[in-house]
Short mmCIF file of C-alpha atoms and ligand atoms in Angstrom, two decimals:
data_model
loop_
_atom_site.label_atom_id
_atom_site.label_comp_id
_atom_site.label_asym_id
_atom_site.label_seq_id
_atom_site.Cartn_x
_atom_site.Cartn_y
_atom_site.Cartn_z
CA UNK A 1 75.17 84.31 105.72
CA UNK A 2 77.99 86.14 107.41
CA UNK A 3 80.71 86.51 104.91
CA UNK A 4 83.83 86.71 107.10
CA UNK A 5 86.55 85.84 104.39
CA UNK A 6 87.32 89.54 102.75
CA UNK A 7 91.17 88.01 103.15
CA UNK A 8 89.95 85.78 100.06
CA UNK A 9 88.40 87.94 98.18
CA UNK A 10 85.13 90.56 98.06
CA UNK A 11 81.59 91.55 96.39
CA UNK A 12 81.86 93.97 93.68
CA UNK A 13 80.75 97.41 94.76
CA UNK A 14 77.37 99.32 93.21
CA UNK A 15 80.01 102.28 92.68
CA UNK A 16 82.95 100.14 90.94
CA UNK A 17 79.92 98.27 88.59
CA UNK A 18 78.32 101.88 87.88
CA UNK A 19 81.59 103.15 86.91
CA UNK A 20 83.14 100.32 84.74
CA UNK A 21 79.44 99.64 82.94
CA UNK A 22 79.72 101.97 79.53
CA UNK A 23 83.17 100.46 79.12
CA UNK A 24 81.70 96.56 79.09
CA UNK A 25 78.92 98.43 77.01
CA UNK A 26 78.41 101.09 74.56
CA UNK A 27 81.98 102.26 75.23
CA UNK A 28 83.37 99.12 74.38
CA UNK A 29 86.59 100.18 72.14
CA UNK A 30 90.13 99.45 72.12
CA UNK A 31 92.37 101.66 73.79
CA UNK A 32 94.89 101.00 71.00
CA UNK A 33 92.30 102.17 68.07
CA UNK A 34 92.52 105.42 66.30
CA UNK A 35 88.66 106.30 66.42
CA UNK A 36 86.43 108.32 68.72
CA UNK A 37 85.51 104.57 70.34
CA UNK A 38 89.14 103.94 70.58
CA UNK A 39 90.10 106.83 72.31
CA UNK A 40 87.43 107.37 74.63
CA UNK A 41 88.87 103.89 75.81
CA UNK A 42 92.31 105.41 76.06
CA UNK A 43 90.63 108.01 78.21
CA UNK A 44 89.15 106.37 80.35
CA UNK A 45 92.29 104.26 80.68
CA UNK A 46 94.25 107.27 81.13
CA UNK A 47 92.18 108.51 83.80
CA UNK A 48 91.97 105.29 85.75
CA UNK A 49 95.99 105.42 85.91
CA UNK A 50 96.27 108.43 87.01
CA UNK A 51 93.71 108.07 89.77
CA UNK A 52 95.60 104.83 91.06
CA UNK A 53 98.68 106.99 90.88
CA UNK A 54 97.20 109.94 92.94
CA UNK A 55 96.14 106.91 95.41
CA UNK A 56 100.12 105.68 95.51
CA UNK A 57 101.60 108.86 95.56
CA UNK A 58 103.67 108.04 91.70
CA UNK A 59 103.31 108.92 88.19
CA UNK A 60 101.01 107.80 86.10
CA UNK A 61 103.98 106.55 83.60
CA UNK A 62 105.00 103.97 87.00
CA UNK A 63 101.17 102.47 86.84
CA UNK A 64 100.88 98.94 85.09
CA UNK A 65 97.56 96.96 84.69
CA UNK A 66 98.39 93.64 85.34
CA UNK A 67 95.55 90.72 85.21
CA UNK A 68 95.62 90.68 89.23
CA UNK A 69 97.99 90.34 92.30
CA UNK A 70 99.56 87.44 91.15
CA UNK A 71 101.31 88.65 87.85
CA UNK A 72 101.61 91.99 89.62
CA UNK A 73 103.67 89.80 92.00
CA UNK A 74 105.77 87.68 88.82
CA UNK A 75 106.41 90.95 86.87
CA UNK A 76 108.12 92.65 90.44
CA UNK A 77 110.07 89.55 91.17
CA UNK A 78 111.12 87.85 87.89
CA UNK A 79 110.85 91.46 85.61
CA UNK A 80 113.30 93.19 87.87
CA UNK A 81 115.75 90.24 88.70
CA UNK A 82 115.94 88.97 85.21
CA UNK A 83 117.12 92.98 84.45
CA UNK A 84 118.94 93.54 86.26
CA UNK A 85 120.54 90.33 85.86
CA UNK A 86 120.51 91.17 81.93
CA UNK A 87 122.49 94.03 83.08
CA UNK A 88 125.02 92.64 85.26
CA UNK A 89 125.62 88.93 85.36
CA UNK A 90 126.57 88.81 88.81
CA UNK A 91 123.58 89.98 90.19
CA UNK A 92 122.04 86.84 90.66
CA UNK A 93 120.26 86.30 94.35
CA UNK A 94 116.96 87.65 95.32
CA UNK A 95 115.59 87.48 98.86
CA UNK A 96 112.35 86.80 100.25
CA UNK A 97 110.27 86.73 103.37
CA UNK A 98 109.26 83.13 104.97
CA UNK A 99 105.82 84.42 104.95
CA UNK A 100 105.10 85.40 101.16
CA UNK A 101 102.20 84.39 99.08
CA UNK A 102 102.90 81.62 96.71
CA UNK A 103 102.74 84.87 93.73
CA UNK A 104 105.85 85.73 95.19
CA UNK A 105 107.62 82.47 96.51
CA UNK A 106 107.16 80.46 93.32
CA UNK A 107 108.36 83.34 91.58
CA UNK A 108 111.76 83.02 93.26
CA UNK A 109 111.84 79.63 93.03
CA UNK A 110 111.50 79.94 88.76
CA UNK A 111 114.24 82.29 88.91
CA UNK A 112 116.08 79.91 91.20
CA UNK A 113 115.23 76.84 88.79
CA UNK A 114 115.68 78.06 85.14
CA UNK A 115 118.03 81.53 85.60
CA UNK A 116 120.47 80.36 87.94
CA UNK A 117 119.45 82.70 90.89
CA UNK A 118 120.02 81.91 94.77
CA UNK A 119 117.18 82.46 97.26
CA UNK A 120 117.86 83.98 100.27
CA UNK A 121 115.03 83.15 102.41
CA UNK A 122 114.31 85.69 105.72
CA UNK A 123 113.31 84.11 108.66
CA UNK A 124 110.52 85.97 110.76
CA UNK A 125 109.62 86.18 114.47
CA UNK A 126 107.39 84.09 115.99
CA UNK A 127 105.06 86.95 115.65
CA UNK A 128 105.48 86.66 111.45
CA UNK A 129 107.31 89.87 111.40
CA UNK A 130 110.96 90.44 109.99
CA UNK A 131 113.81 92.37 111.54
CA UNK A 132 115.49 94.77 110.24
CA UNK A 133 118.17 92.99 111.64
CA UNK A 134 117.61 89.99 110.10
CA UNK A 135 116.83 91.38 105.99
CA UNK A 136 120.52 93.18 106.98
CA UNK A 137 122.13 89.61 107.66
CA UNK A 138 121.15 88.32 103.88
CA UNK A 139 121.79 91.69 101.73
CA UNK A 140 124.61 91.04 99.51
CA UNK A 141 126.09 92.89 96.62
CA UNK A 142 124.90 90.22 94.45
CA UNK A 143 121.37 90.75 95.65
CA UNK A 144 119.09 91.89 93.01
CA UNK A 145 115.90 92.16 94.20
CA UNK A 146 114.39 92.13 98.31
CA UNK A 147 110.52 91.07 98.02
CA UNK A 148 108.62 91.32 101.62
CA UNK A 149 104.88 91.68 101.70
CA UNK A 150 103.45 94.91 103.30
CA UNK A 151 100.94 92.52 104.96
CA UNK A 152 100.23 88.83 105.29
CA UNK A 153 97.15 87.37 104.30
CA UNK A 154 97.25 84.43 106.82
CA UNK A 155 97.85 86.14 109.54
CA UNK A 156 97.21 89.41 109.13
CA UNK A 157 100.75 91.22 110.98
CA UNK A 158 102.64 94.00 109.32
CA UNK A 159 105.73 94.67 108.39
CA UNK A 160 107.88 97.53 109.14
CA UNK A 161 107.94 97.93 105.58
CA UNK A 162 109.67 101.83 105.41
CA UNK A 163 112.50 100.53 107.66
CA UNK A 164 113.16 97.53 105.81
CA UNK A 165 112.73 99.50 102.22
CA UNK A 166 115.40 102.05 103.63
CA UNK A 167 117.85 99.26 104.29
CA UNK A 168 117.74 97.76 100.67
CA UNK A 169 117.82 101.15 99.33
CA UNK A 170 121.07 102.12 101.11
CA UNK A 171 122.79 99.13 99.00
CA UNK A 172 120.97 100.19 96.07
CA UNK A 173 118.69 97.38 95.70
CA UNK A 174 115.11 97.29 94.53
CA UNK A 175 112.55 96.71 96.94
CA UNK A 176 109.34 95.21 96.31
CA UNK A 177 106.31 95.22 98.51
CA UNK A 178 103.17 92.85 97.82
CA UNK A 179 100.58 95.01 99.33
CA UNK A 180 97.52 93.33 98.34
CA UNK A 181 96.15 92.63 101.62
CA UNK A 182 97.42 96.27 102.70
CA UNK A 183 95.14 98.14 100.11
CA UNK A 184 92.46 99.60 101.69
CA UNK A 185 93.46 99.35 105.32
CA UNK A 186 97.01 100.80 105.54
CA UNK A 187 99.04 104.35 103.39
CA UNK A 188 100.03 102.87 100.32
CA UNK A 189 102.00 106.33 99.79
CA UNK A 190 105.38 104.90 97.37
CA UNK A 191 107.25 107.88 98.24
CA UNK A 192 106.76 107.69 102.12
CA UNK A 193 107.06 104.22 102.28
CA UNK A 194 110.46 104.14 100.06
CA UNK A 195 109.34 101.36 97.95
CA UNK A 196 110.81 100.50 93.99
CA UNK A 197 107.47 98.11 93.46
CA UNK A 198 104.18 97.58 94.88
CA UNK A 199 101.64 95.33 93.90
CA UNK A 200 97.72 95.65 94.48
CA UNK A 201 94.97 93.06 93.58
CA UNK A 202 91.43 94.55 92.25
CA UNK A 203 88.97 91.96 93.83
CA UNK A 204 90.23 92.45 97.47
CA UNK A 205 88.97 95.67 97.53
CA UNK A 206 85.55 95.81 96.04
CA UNK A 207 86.25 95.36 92.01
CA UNK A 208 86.37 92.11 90.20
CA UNK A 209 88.50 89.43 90.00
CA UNK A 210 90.80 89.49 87.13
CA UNK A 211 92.50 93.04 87.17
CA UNK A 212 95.45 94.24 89.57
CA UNK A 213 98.27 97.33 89.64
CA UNK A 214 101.89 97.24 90.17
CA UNK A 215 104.03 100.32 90.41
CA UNK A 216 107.60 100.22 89.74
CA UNK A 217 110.06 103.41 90.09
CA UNK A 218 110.33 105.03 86.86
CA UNK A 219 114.32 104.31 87.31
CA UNK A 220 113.91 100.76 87.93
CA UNK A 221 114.24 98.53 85.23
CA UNK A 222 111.77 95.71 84.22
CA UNK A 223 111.71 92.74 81.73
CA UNK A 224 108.58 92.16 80.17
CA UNK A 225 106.92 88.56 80.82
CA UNK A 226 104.40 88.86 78.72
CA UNK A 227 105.10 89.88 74.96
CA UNK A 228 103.52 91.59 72.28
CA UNK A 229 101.80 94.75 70.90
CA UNK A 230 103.92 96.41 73.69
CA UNK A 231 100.83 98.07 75.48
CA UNK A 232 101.60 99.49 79.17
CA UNK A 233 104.85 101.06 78.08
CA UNK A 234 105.61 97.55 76.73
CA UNK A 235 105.56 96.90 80.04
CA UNK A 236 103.05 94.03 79.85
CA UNK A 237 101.53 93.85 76.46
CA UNK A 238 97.76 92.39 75.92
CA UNK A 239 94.55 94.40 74.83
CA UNK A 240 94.02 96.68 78.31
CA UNK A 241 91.20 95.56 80.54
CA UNK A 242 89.49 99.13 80.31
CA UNK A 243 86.84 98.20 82.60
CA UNK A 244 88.63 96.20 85.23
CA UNK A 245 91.28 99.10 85.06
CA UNK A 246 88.28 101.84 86.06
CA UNK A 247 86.90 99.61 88.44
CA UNK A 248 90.38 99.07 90.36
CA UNK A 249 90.76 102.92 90.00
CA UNK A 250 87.19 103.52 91.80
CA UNK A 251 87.49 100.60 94.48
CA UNK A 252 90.50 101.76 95.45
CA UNK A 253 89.47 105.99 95.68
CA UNK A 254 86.58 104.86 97.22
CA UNK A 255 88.45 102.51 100.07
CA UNK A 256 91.19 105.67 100.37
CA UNK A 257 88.69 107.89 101.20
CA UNK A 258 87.02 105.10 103.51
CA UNK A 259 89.85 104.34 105.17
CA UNK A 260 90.56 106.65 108.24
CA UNK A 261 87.04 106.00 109.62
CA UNK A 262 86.85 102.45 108.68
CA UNK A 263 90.26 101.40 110.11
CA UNK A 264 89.58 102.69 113.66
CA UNK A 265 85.80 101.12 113.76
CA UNK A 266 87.40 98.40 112.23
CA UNK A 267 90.17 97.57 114.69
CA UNK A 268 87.72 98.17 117.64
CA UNK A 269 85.25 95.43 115.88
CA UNK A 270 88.27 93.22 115.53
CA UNK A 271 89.74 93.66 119.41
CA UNK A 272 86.38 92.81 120.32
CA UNK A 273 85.82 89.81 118.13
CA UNK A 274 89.32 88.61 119.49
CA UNK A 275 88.11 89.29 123.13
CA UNK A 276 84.94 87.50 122.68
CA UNK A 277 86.17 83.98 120.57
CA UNK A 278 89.51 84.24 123.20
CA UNK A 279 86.99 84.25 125.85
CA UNK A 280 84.50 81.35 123.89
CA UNK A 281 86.70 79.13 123.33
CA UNK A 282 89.10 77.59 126.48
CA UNK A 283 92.82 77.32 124.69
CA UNK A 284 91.88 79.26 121.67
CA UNK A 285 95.14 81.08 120.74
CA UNK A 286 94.98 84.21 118.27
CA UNK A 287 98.08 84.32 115.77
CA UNK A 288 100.05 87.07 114.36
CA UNK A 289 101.08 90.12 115.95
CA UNK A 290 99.13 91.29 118.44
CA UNK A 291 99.32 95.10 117.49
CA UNK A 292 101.27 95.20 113.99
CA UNK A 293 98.68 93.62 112.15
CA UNK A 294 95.40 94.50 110.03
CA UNK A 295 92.00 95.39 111.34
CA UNK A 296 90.65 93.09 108.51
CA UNK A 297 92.02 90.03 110.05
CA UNK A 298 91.65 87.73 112.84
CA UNK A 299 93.36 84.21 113.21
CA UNK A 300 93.25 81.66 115.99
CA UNK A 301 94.34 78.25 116.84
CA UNK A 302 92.12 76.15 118.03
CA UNK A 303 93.83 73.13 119.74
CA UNK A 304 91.94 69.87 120.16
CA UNK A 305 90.22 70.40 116.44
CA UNK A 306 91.06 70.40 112.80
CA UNK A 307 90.81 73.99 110.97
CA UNK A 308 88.45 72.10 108.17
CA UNK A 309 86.06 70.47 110.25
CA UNK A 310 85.32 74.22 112.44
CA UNK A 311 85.13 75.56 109.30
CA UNK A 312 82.39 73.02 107.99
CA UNK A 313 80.09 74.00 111.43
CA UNK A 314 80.90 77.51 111.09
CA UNK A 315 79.20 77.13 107.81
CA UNK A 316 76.62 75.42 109.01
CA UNK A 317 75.78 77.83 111.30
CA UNK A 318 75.72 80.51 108.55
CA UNK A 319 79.55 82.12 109.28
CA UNK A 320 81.70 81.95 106.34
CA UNK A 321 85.58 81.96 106.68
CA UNK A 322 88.49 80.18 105.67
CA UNK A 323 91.39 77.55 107.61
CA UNK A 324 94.30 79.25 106.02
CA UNK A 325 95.12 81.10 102.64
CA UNK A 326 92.31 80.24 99.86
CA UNK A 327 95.15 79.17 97.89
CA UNK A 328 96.21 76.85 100.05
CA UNK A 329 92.95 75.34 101.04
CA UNK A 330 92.35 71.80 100.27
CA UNK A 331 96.01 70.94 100.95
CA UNK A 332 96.89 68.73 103.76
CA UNK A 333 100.28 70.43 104.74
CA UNK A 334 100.47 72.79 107.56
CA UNK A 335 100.61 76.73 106.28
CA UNK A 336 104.12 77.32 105.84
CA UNK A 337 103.27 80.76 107.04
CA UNK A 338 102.12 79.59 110.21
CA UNK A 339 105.26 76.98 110.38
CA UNK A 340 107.46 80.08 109.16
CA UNK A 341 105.71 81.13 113.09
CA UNK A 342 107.08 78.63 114.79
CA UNK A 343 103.92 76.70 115.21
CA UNK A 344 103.99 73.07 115.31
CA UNK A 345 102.13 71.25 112.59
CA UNK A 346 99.30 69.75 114.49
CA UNK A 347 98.79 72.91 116.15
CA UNK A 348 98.80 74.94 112.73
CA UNK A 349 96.15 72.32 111.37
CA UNK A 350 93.65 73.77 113.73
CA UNK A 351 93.84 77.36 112.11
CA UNK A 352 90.92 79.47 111.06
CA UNK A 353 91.10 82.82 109.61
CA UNK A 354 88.21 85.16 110.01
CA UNK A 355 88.51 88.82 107.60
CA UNK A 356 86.47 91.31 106.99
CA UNK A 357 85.54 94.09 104.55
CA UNK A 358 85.06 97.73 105.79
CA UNK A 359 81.29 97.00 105.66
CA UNK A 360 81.66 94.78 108.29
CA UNK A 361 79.11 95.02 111.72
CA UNK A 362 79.43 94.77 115.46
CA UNK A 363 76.37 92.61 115.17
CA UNK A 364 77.36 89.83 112.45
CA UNK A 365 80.88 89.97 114.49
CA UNK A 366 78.94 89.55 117.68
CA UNK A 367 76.81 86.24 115.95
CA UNK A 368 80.13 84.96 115.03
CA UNK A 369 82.05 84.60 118.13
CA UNK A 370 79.02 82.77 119.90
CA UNK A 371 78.82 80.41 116.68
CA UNK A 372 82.98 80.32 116.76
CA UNK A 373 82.18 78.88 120.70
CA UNK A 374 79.77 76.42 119.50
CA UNK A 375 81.54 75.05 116.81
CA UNK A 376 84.73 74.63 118.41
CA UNK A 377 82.17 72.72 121.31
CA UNK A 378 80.82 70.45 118.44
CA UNK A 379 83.96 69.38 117.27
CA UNK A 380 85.72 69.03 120.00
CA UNK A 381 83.16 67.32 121.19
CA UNK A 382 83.14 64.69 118.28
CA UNK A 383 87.68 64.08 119.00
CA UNK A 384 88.91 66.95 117.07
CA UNK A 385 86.62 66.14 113.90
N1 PLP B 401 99.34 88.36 97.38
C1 PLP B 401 98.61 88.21 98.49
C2 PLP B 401 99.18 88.64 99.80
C3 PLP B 401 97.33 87.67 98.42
O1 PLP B 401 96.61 87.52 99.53
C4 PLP B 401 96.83 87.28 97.15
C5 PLP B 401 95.50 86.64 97.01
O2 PLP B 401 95.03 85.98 97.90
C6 PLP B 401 97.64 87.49 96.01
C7 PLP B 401 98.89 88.02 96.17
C8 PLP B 401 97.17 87.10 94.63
O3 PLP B 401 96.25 88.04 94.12
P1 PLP B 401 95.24 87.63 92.94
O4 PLP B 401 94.19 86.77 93.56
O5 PLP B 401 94.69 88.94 92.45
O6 PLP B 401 96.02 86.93 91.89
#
């Protein structure tokens, strides 16, 4: 099989297993526990938070362990509008990209629904990238929160995160980045990129499923979602996932000091999968940006098909990918990420998104695009599936 959905998510790694074993074992205490068990936990938990803050350029004290990328995503959004809210009444719009995970739209849309918030929605180009010009046009005093992602997971372009962070920042508001399909491929430095919040999922990067980071500036407020013992600087209370904490830690180190190798053999592999399905497949269009965007991620059009029924040959023939966000698979609506792009509905019904890990070969990439041809042949052949 040639797993080419990394976008979705990725096989534990022998390094991230090795290191988060004695805590799922013999090391098995409770962080919270005042005995030798107890606080090796708190050790290792220590440790792990201070590695993830070397990685992101902050202090250990701005690390929380959340359960993954999505409540990293609700505890930016709702902890630091509802705050700052608390703290000012008419505070009381946040804005958002058009091209945000559901994590971070449907966060919005709670505050919008139960806290009396206004969403101010920026639109992007047709390449999925916003202006600077355009996140200016929707700042207003009563913004409490701006929320764009560092990179999209559909389509894989980049934002111009640092000049959009430096806009909010000049009218004092708190910036929040979901960079969970940045992590591993592009500097998640806080500092250099000028960011109050950033977010970071565990099993995109080689640990498991379940764990995920978000830093927030030590002088930006939060309100707790979740309540209780008042663990992570009763930040987000709940018994600590010590092992999915030291795993996150060591998949992330070990993509950091991956990544300047891996992203230039990676972008090369990608140009020359883009090349190669462009040239396979007559009318094939490739989506996003064509320079802003991550090595890990390829995404075409494929007019005169539907996404699902390439996807089912592709499988067939052994290549594993995905016809939009995982989260959104299964539904019959276009992508509103790929409408957010301008593209018509029965055009964005033909997507397919290929990613890849940093493990990823010139060879399996190589099998791919000559399956991508023949599976685009089949279908087409059969009146678009
Ligand atoms: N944000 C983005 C951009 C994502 O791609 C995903 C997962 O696909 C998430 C957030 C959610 O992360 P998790 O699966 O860890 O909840």
């Amino acid at each position: 099989m040639i797993f080419l959905d990394a976008a979705a998510t990725t096989p534990v790694r022998r390094e991230v297993l090795e290191a988060m074993w004695p805590y799922l074992t013999g090391e098995f205490g409770n962080p919270s526990s005042h005995h030798t068990l107890g606080e090796s936990a708190a050790r290792a938990l220590a440790d792990a938070r201070a590695s993830v803050a070397a990685a992101l350029g902050c202090r250990p004290g701005e690390v929380t362990f959340t359960s993954g990328g999505t409540e990293a995503d609700n505890l930016a959004v709702k902890g630091i509008a509802l705050a700052r809210q608390a703290a000012d009444p008419a505070v009381n719009r946040v804005v958002i990209s058009a091209v945000e995970h559901p994590a971070v739209e449907e966060s919005a849309r709670y505050l919008e629904r139960f806290h009396g918030f206004s969403v101010d929605v920026v639109p992007v180009d047709s390449y999925g990238q916003v202006t600077p010009k355009a996140l200016g046009d929707v700042l207003r005093p009563e913004t409490a929160l701006v929320s764009v992602m560092y990179a999209n997971n559909e389509v894989g372009t980049v934002q111009p995160i640092t000049e959009l962070a430096a806009l909010a920042r000049e009218r004092g508001i708190p910036f929040h980045t979901d960079a969970v399909q940045a992590a591993g491929w592009l500097a998640l430095d806080t500092k250099a990129l000028g960011v109050d919040a950033l977010s970071i999922s565990g099993h995109k990067l080689g640990a498991p499923k379940g764990c995920g980071v978000l830093f927030v500036r030590s002088r930006t407020r939060t309100e707790p979602l979740i309540h209780g013992g008042g663990q992570e600087r009763g930040r987000r209370s709940g018994t600590e996932n010590v092992a999915g904490a030291v795993g996150l830690a060591t998949a992330l180190a070990l993509s950091q000091a991956r990544q300047q190798d891996q992203q230039a053999r990676v972008t090369a592999l990608r140009d020359n999968f883009v090349s190669a399905v462009l040239s396979a497949v007559p009318g094939a269009v490739l989506t996003g940006h064509p320079t802003d965007r991550l090595p890990s991620v390829a995404s075409f059009c494929f007019p005169g098909t539907s996404g699902e029924s390439v996807l089912l040959e592709l499988e067939r023939q052994g290549v594993v990918c995905s016809s939009g966000s995982a989260c959104a698979a299964g539904s019959e609506a276009p992508s509103p990420v790929l409408t957010a792009l301008g593209i018509p509905a029965e055009v964005a019904q033909t997507a397919v998104r290929f990613s890849f890990d940093s493990y990823v070969t010139a060879e399996d990439l190589a099998a791919a695009a000559a399956a991508v041809g023949s599976a685009v042949t089949s279908v087409r052949a059969l009146g678009a599936g």
